[in-house]
Coordinates of C-alpha atoms in Angstrom, one line a residue:
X1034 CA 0.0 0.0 0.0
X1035 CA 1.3 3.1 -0.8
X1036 CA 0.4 6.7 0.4
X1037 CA 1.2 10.2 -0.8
X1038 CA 3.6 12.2 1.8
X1039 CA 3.5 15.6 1.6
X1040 CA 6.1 16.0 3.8
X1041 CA 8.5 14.0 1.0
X1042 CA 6.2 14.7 -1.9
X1043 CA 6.2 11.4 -3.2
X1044 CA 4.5 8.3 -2.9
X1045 CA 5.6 6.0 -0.1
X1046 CA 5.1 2.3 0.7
X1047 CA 3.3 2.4 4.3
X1048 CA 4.7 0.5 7.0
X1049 CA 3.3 1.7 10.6
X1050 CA 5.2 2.1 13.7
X1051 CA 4.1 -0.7 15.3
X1052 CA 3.4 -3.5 12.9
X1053 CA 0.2 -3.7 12.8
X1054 CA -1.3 -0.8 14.6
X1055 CA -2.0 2.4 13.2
X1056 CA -2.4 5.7 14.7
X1057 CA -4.0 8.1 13.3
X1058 CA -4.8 12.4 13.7
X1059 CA -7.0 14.2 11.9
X1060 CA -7.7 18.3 12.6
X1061 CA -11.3 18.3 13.0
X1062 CA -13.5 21.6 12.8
X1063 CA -13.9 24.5 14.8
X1064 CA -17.6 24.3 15.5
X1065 CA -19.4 27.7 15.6
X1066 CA -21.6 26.9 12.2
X1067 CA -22.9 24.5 10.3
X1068 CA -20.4 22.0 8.4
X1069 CA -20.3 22.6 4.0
X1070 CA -19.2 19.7 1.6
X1071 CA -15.8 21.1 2.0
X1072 CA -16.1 19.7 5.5
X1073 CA -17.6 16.9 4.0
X1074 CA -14.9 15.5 1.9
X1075 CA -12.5 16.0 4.2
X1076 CA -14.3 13.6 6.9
X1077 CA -14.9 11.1 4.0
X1078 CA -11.6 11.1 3.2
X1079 CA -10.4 9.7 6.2
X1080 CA -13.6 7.4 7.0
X1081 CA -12.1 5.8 3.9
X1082 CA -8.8 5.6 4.7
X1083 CA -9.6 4.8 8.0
X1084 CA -11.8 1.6 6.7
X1085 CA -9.7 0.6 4.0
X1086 CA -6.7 0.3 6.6
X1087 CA -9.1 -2.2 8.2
X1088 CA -9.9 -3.8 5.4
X1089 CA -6.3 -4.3 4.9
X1090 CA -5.7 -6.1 8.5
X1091 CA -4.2 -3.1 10.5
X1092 CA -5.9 -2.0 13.9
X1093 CA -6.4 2.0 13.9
X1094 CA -6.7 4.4 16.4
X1095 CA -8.3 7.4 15.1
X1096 CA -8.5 10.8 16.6
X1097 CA -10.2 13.7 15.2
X1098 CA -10.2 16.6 17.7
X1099 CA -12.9 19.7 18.2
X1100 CA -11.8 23.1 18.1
X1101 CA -14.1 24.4 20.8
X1102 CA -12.7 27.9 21.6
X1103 CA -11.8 30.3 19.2
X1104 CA -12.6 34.0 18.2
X1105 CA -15.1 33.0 15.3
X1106 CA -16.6 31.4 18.1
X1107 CA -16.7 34.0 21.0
X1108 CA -17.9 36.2 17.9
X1109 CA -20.8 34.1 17.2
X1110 CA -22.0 34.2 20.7
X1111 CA -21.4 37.9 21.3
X1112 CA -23.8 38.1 18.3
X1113 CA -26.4 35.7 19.3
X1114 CA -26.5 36.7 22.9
X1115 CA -25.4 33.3 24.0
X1116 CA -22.5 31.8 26.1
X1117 CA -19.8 30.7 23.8
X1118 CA -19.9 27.0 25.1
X1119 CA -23.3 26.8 24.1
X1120 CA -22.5 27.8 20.3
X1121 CA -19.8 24.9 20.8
X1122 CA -22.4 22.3 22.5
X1123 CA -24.7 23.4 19.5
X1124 CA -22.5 22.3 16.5
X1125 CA -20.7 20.0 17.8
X1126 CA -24.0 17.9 17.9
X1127 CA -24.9 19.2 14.7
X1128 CA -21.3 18.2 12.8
X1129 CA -22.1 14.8 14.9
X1130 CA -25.5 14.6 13.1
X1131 CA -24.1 15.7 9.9
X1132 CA -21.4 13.0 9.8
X1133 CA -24.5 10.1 10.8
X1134 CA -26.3 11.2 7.9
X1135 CA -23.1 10.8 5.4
X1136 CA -22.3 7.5 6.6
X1137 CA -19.1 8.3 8.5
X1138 CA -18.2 6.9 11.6
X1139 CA -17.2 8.6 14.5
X1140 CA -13.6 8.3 15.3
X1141 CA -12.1 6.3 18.5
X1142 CA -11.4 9.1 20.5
X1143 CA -12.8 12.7 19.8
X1144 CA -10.7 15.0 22.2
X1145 CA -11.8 18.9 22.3
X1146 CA -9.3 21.5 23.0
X1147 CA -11.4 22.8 26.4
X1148 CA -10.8 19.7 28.3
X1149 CA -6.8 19.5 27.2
X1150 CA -5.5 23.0 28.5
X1151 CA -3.8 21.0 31.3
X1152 CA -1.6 19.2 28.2
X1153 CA -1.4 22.6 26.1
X1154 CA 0.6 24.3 29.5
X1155 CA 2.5 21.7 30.1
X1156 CA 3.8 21.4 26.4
X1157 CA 4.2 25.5 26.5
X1158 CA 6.3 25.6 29.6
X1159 CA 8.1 22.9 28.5
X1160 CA 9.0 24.9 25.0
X1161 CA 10.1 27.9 27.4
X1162 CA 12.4 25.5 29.0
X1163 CA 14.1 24.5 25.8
X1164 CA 14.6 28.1 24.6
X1165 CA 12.7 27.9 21.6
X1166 CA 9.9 30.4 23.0
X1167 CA 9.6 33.5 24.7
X1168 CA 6.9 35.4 26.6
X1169 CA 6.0 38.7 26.4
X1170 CA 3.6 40.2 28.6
X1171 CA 1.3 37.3 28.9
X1172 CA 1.8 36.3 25.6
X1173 CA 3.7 33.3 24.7
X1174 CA 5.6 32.9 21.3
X1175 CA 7.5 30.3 19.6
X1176 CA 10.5 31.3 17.6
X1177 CA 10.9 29.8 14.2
X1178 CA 14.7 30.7 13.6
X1179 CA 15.1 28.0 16.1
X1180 CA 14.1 25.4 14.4
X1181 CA 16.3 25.0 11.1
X1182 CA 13.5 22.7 9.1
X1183 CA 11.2 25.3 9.4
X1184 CA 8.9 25.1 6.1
X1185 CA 9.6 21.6 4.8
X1186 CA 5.9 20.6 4.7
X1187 CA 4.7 23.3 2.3
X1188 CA 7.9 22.9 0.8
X1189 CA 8.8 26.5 0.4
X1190 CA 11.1 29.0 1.8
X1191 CA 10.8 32.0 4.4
X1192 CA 10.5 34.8 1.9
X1193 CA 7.7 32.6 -0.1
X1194 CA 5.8 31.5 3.4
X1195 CA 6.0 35.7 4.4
X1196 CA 4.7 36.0 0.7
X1197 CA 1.4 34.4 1.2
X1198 CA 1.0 33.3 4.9
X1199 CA -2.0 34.2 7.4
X1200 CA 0.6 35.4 10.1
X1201 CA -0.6 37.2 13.0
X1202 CA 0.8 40.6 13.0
X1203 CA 2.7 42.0 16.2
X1204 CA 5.4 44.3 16.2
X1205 CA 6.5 42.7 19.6
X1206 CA 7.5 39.6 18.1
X1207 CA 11.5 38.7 17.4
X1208 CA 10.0 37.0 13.6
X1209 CA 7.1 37.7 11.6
X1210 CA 6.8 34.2 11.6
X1211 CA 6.9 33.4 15.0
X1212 CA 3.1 31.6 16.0
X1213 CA 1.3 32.4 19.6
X1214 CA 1.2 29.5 22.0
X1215 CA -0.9 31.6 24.6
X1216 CA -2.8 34.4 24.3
X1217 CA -3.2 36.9 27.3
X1218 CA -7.4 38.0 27.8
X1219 CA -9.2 39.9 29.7
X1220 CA -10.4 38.8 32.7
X1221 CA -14.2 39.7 31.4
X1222 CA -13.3 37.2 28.5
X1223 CA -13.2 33.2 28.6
X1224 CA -9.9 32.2 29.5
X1225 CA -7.7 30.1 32.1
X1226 CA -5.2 30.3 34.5
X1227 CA -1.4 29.8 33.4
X1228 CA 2.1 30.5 34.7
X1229 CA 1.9 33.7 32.2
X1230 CA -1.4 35.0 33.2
X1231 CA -4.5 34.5 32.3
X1232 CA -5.2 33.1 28.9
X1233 CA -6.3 30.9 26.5
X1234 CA -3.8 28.8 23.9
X1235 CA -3.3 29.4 20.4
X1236 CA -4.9 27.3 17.8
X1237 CA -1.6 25.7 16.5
X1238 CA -0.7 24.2 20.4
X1239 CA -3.7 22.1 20.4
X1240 CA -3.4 19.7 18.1
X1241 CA -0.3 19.0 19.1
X1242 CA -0.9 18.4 22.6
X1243 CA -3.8 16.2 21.9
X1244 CA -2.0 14.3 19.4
X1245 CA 0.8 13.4 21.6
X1246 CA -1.3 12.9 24.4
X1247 CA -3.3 10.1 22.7
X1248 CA -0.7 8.6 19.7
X1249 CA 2.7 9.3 21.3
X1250 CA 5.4 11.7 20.5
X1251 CA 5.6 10.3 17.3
X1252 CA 2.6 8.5 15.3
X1253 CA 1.8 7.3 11.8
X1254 CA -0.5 9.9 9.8
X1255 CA -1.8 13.3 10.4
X1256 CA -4.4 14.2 8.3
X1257 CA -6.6 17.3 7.0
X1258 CA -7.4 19.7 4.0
X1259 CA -4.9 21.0 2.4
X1260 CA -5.4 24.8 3.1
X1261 CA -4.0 23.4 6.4
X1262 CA -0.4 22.6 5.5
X1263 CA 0.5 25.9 6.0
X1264 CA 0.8 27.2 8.6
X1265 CA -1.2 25.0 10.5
X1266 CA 0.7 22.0 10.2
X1267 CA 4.1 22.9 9.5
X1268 CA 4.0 24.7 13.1
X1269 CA 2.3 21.7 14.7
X1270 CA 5.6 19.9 13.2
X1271 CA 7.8 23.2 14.5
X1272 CA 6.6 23.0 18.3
X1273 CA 6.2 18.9 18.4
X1274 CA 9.6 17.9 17.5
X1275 CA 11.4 21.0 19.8
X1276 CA 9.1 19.5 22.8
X1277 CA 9.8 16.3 22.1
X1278 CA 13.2 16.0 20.5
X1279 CA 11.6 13.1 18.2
X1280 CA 9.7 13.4 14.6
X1281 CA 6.4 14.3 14.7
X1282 CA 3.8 12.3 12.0
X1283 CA 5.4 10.0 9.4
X1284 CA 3.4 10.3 7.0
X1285 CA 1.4 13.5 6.4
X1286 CA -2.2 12.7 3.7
X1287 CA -3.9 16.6 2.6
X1288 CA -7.0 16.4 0.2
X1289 CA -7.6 18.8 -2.4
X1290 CA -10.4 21.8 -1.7
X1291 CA -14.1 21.4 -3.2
X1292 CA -14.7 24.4 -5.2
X1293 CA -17.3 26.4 -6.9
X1294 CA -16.7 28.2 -10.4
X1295 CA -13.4 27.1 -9.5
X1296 CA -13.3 29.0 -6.1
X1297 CA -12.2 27.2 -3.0
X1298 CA -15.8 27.0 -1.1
X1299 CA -15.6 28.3 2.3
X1300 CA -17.6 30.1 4.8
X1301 CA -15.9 33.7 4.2
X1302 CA -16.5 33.8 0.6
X1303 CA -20.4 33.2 1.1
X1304 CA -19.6 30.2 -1.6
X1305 CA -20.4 27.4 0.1
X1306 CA -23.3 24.7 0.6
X1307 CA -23.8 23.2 3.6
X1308 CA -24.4 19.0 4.6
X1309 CA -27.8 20.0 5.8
X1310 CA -28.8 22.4 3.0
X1311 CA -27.8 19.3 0.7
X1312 CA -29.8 17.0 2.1
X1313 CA -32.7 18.7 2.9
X1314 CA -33.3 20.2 -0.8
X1315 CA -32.9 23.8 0.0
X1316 CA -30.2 23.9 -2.6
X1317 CA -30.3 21.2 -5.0
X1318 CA -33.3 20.7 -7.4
X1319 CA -33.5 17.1 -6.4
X1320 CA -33.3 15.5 -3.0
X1321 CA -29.2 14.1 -2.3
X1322 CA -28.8 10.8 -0.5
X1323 CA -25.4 9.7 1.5
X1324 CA -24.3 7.4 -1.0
X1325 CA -24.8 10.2 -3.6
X1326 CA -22.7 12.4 -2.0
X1327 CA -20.0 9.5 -1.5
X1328 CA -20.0 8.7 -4.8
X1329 CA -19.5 12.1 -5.9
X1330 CA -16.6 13.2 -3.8
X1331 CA -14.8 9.8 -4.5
X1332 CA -14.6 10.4 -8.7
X1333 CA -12.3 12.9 -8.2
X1334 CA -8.6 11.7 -6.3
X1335 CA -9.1 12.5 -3.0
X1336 CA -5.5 14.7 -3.3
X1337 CA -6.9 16.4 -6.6
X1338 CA -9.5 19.8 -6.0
X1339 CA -13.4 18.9 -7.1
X1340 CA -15.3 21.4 -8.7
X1341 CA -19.0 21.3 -7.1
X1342 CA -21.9 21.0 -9.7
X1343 CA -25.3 19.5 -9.7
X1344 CA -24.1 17.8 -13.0
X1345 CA -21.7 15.5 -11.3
X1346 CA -24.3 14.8 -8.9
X1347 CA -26.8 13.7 -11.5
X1348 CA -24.1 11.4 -12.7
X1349 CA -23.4 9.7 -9.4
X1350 CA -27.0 9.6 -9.1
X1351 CA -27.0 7.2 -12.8
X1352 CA -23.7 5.2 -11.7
X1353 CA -25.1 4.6 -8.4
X1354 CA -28.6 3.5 -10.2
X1355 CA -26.6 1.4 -12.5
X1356 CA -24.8 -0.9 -9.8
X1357 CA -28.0 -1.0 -7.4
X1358 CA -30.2 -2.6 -10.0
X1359 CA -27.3 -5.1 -10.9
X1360 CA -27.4 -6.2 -7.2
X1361 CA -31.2 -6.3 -6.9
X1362 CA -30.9 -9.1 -10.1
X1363 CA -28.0 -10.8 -8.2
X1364 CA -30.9 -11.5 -5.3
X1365 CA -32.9 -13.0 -7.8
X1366 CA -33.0 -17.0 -8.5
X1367 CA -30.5 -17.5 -10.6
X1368 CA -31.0 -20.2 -13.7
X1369 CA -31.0 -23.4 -14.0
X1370 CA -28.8 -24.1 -16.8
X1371 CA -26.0 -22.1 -15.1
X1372 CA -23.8 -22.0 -18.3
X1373 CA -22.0 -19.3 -17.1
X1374 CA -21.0 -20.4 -13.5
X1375 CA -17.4 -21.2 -14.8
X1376 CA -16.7 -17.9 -15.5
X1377 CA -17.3 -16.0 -12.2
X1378 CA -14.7 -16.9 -10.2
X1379 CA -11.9 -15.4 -12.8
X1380 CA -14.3 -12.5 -13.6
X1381 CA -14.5 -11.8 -9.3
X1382 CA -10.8 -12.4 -9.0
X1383 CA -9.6 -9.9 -11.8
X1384 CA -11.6 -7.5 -10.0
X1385 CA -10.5 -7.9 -6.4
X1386 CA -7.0 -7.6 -8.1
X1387 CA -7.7 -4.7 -9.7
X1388 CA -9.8 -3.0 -7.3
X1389 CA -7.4 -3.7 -4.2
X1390 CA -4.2 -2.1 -6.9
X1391 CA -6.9 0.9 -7.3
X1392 CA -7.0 1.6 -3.2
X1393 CA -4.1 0.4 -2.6
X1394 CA -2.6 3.1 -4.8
X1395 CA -2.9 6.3 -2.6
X1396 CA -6.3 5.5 -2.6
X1397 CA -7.4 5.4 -6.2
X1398 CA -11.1 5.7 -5.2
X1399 CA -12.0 7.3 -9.3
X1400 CA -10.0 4.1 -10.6
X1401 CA -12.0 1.4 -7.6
X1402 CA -15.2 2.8 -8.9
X1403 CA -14.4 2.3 -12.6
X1404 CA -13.6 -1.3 -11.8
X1405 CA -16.7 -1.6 -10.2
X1406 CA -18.6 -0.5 -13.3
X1407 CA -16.4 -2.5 -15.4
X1408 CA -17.4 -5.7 -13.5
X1409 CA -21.0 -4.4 -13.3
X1410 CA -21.1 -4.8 -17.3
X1411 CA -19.8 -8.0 -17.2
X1412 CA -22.3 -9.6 -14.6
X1413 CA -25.1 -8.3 -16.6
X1414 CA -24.0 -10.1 -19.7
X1415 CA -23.1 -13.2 -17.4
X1416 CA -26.4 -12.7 -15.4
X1417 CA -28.8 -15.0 -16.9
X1418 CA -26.2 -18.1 -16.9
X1419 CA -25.5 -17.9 -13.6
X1420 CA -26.7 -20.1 -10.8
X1421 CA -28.8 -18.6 -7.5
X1422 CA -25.7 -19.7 -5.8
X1423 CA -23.1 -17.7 -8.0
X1424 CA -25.3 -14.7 -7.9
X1425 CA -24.8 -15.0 -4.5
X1426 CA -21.3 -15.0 -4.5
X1427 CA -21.3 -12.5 -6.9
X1428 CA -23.4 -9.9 -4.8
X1429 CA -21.2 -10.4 -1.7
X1430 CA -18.1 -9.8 -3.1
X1431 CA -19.5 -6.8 -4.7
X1432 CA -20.8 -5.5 -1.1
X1433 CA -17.4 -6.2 0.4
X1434 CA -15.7 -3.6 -2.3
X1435 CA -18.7 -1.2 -1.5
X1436 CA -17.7 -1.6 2.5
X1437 CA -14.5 0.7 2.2
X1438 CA -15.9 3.3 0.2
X1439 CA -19.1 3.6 2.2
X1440 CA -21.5 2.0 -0.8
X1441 CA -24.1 -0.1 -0.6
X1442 CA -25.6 0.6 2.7
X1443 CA -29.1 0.4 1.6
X1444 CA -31.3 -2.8 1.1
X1445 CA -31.7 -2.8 -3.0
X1446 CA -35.9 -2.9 -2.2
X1447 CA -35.3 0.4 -0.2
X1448 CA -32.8 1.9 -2.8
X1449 CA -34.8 5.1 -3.7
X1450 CA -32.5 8.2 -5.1
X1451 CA -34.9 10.4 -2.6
X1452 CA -33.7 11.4 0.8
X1453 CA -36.2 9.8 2.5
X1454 CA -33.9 8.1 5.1
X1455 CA -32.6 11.6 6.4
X1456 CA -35.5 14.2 5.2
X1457 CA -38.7 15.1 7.1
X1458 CA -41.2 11.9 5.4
X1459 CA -44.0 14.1 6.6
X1460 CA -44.0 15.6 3.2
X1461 CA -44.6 12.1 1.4
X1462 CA -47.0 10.5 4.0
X1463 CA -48.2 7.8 1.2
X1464 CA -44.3 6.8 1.0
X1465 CA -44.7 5.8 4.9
X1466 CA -47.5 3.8 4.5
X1467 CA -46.5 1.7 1.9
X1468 CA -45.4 -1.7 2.9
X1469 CA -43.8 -4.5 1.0
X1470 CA -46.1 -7.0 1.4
X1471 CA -49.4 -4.0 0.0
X1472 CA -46.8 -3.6 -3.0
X1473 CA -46.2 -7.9 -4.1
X1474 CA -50.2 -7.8 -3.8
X1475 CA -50.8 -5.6 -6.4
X1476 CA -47.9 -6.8 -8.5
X1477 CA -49.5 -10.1 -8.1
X1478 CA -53.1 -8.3 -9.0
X1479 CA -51.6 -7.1 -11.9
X1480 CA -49.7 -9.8 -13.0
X1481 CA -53.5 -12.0 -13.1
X1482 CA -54.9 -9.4 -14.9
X1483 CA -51.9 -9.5 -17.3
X1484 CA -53.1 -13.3 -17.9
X1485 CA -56.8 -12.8 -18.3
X1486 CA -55.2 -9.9 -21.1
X1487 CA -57.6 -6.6 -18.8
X1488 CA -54.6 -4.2 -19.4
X1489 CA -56.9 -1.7 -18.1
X1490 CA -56.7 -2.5 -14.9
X1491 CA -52.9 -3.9 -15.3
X1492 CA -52.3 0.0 -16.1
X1493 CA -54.7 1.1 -13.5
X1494 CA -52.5 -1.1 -11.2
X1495 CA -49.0 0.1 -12.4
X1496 CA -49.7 3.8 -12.2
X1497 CA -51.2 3.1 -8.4
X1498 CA -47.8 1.9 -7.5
X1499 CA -46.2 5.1 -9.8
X1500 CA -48.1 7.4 -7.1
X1501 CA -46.8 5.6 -4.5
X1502 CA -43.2 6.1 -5.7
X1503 CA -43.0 2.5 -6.9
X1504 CA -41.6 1.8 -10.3
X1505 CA -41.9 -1.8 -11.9
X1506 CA -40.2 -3.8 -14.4
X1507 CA -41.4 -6.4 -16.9
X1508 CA -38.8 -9.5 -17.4
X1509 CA -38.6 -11.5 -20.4
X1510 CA -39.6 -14.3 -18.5
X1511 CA -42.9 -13.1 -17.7
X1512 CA -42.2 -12.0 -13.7
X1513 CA -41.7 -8.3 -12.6
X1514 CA -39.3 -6.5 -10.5
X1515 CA -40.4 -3.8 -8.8
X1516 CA -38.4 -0.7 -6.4
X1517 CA -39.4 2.3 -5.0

């Protein structure tokens, strides 16, 4: 298995720490609105990775942390009237309920910077010790000219970093570069107590702390969107290795930016489109399940930027169509004749092969779901020579390549490209009560009818089920399938 390092900027074969074990940081958000698909793509990222290390035999530890202090916060509850842990209580529930509906699962160990201060001082004064910060009135700095490596993740030099950087601008510090590791407040403002005063830490001091509080000083792969090599990440690096006198991450995994009209999306440019918004059809003509979404973000490399556009969605909508209906066959009896039988088991293992060199491959998700439409057209043309037993085998290797990428989570009868398991089903009350058994009765009404040639009431019958969100499908064998 290889991964891209961005700290090497190349590909590298992965071998963990500790054999088998993998530990794994991830920057989470800071929670003081409501998550947008950029959000989205990063936390599918690493559900992937995280699940396809898994799948691969290694035991992870995964950490993704809340930022749950911050000034976009206290900013949000000064303009709301409402304490600032409140705003943080608020969306960290509703990035928790966001992440349910997408299908990704919660990490191992989801630390939040409030309850971690104790770490965070410790790691500060430990800094001071070492020389390689100083404090000025409250304030605590670390100095960049004291560590030499200074820019190796984003790979560029001082002058370039000064060039474009989001560095915090006080004339009392020794470097433009140099990063806050505490910040002096106001008693009237949220804060705690600290040998420099009253404060509250920086934002780059956190992940750190938590990171080597739950993975060690140093640990496998750190994780997050790109926009947070610099400087988020490269001073994570800066302060870990001076505290620790060891390396940091070995492996550092970014993915690319979703964009709009070829604009990063983000909440400051007003561009974006939020989880919630998605799903409950506030901004897309038609309703967006998970799987869509998945399906969607994972045609583009996860390294590469993906330009946002109801298009693309429509077309993860038809691919996603596409290999539902071929498993809803594979649950069919299969023939008798079985002519094909012989052929499956090369057909499934050229697949596996190729799918496992796909995600094996820095996570070639674009290439794993090509080979899963390649071996979708196959089965079909195979599908009427092959045995109930080979379909079998056939649909659960198929669901065992969905597994790592999220797919196939649905029951095929309940595969509907509506977002009726997350939207309000108020709005389609007939939809509710619909039952399985009400719809084989009429398909079984209509399929006498069919016989006794009344294809009045065989139509009658089919556009009944049509209202109901019930499509049907005539074989050439004379049965019908039916979906909703």
């Amino acid at each position: 298995m290889k991964l891209y390092n961005t700290l090497t900027k190349r590909k590298e074969e992965f071998e963990p720490l500790h054999d088998a074990k993998v530990g794994m940081y991830v920057c989470g958000v800071t929670v003081y609105d409501d998550c947008h698909l950029g959000h989205a793509r990063s936390a599918i990222v690493f559900d992937i990775l995280r699940r396809w290390l898994t799948a691969r035999g290694y035991r992870v530890t995964y950490v993704r942390n809340f930022t749950d202090i911050d000034d976009k916060i206290l900013a949000r509850a000064a303009k709301e009237g409402r304490a600032w842990q409140e705003i943080a209580e608020t969306y960290i529930a509703a990035y928790r309920r966001e992440m349910a509906r997408l299908g990704v699962a919660r990490p191992d160990i989801e630390p939040r910077a409030t309850d971690h201060i104790p770490q965070m001082i410790k790691m500060i004064a430990g800094l001071l010790e070492k020389g390689v910060a100083y404090c000025i009135n409250g304030d605590v700095y670390y100095h960049v000219a004291a560590f030499p490596s200074y820019g190796q993740l984003a790979g560029r030099k001082e002058e370039e970093l000064l060039a474009g950087a989001r560095v915090e601008v006080d004339p009392r510090k020794k470097h433009p570069m140099d990063f806050a590791l505490w910040k002096s407040a106001h008693p009237s403002e949220p804060g705690w107590q600290s040998p420099w005063g009253f404060g509250r830490p920086g934002w780059h001091i956190e992940c750190s702390a938590m990171a080597i509080h739950y993975l060690g000083a140093t640990f496998d792969i750190h994780g997050g969107g790109k926009d947070l090599i610099f400087p988020h990440h490269e001073n994570e690096i800066a302060q870990s290795c001076a505290y620790t006198g060891h390396s940091f991450a070995r492996y550092w995994i970014h993915n690319g930016f979703v964009t709009v009209d070829e604009e990063k999306m983000s909440k400051s440019l007003g561009n974006f489109f939020t989880i919630k918004a998605m799903f409950e059809q506030s901004t897309c003509p038609e309703p967006v399940t998970a799987e869509t979404l998945r399906y969607f973000l994972l045609s583009t490399h996860y390294r590469s930027d993906l330009n946002f556009s109801l298009q693309g969605l429509s077309e993860a909508k038809a691919a996603l169509d596409n290999l539902y209906n071929l498993l809803q066959r594979l649950e069919e009896p299969g023939s008798e004749q079985a002519r094909h039988d012989s052929a499956l088991g090369p057909t499934l293992k050229e697949f596996v092969n190729r799918y496992q060199d796909a995600m094996d491959d820095d996570l070639g998700t674009p290439r794993a779901l090509a080979e899963l439409q390649r071996v979708r057209g196959m089965l079909n043309t195979m599908l009427e020579g092959l045995s109930t037993s080979s379909r079998q085998i056939a649909l659960e290797q198929l669901k065992k390549a969905g597994h790592p990428l999220g797919l196939f989570t649905v029951a095929t009868k309940d595969w509907v490209f509506r977002a009726l398991e997350f939207r309000d089903r108020s709005s389609r009350p007939d939809v509710e009560t619909v039952t399985d058994q009400w719809i084989a009765d009429q398909v079984e009404a209509r399929q006498r009818a069919r016989e006794q040639k009344d294809f009045a009431t065989a139509d009658r019958i089919r556009q009944r089920l049509a209202e109901h969100g019930i499509v049907l499908e005539d074989r050439p064998d004379g049965t019908t399938r039916w979906k909703r």
